[in-house]
PDB file of C-alpha atoms in Angstrom:
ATOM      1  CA  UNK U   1     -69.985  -3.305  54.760  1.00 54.00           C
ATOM      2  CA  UNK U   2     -66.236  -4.019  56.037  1.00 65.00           C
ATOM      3  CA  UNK U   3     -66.678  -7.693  55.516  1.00 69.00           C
ATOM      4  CA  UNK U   4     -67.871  -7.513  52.125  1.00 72.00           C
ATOM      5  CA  UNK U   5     -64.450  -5.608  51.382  1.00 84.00           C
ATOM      6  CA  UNK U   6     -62.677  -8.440  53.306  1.00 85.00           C
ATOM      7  CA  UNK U   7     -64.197 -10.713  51.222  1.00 85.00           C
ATOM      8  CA  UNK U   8     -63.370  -9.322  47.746  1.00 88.00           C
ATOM      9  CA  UNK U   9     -59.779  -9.150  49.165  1.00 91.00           C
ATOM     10  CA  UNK U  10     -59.823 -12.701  49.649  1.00 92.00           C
ATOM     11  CA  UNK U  11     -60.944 -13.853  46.585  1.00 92.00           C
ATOM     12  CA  UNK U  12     -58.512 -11.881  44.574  1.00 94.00           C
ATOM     13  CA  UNK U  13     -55.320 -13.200  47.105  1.00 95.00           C
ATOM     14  CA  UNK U  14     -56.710 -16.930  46.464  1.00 95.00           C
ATOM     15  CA  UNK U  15     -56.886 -15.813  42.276  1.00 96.00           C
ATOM     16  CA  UNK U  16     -53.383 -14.687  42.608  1.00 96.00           C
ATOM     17  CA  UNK U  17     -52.695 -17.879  44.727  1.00 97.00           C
ATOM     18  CA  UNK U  18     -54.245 -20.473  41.802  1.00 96.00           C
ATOM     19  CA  UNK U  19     -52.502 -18.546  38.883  1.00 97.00           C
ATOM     20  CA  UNK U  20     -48.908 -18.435  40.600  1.00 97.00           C
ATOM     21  CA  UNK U  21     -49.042 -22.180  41.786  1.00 97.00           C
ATOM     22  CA  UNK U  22     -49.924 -23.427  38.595  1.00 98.00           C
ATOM     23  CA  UNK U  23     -47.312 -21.689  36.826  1.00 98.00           C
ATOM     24  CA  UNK U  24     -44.720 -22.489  39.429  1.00 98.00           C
ATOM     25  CA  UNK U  25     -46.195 -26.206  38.075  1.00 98.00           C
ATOM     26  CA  UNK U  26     -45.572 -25.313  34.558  1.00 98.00           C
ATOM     27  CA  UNK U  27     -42.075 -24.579  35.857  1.00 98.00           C
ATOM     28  CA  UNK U  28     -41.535 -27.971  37.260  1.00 98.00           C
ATOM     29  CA  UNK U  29     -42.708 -29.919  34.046  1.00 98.00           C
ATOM     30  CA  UNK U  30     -40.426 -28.179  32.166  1.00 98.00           C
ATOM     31  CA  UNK U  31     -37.774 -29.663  34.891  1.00 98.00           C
ATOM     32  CA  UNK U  32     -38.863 -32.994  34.326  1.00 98.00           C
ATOM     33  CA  UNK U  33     -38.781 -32.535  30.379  1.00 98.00           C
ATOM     34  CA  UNK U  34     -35.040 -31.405  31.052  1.00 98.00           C
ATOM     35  CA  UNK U  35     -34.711 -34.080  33.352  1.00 98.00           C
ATOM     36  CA  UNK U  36     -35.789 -36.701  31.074  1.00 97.00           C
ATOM     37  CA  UNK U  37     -34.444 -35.527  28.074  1.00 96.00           C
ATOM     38  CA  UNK U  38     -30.978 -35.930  30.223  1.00 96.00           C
ATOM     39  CA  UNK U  39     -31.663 -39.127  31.508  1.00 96.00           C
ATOM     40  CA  UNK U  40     -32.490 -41.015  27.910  1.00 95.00           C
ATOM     41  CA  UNK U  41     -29.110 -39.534  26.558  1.00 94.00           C
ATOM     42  CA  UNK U  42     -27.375 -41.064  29.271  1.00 95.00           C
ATOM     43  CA  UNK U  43     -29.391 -44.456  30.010  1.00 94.00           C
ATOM     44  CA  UNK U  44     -30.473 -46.202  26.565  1.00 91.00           C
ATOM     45  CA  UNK U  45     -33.268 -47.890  27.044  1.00 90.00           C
ATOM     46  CA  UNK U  46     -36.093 -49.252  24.838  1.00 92.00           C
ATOM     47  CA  UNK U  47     -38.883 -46.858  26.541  1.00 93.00           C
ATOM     48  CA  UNK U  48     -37.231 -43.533  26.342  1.00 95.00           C
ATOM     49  CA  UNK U  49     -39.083 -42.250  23.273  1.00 95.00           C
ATOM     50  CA  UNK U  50     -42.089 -43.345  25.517  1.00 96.00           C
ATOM     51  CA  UNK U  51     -40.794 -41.365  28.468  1.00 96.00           C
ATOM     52  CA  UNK U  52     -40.057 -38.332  26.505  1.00 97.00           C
ATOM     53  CA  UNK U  53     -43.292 -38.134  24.799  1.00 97.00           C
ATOM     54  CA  UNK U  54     -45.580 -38.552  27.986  1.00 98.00           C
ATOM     55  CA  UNK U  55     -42.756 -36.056  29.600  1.00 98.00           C
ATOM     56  CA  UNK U  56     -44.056 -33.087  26.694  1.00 98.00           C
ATOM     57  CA  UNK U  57     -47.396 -34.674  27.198  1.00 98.00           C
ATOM     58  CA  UNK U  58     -47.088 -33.347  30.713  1.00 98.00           C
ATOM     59  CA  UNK U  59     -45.643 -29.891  29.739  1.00 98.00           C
ATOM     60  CA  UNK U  60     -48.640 -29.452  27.455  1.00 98.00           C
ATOM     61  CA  UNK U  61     -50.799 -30.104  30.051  1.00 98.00           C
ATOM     62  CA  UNK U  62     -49.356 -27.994  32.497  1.00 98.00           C
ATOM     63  CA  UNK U  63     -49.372 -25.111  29.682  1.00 97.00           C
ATOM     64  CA  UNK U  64     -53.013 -25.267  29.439  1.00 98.00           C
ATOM     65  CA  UNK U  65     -54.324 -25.684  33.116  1.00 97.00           C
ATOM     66  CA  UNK U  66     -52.145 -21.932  32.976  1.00 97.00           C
ATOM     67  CA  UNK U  67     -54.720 -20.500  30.182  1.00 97.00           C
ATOM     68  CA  UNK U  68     -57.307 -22.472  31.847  1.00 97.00           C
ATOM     69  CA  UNK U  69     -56.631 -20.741  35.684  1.00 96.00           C
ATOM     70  CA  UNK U  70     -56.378 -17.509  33.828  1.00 95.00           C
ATOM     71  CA  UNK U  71     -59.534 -17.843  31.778  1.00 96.00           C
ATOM     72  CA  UNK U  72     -61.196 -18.760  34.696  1.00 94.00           C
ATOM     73  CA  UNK U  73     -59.954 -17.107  37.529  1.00 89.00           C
TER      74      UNK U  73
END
């Protein structure tokens, strides 16, 4: 009986773990959008629009694997 309570309070500390590292992800993507964003206005280059766009592309992606960890977990 005790482990089976042991093991419920596992699984919800791993949930809790999953959901907070991905959004402390989604925090760092939006670092590297502000990072990027930054570096194009100070170095002109011919591949900053590419940068920038796989830079939101990144954000977005971060975004969802949030929803998805919540859906799932």
């Amino acid at each position: 009986m005790m482990f089976g309570n042991l093991n419920n309070y596992l699984l919800i500390a791993v949930k809790i773990c999953g959901i907070l590292g991905t959004l402390i992800y989604s925090i760092f993507s939006l670092v590297i959008v502000k990072q990027v964003s930054t570096m194009s206005k100070n170095v002109k280059d011919k591949f900053n629009g590419v940068l920038i766009a796989f830079s939101y592309i990144h954000l977005m992606a971060a975004v969802l694997l949030v929803f998805l960890a919540l859906t799932i977990l």
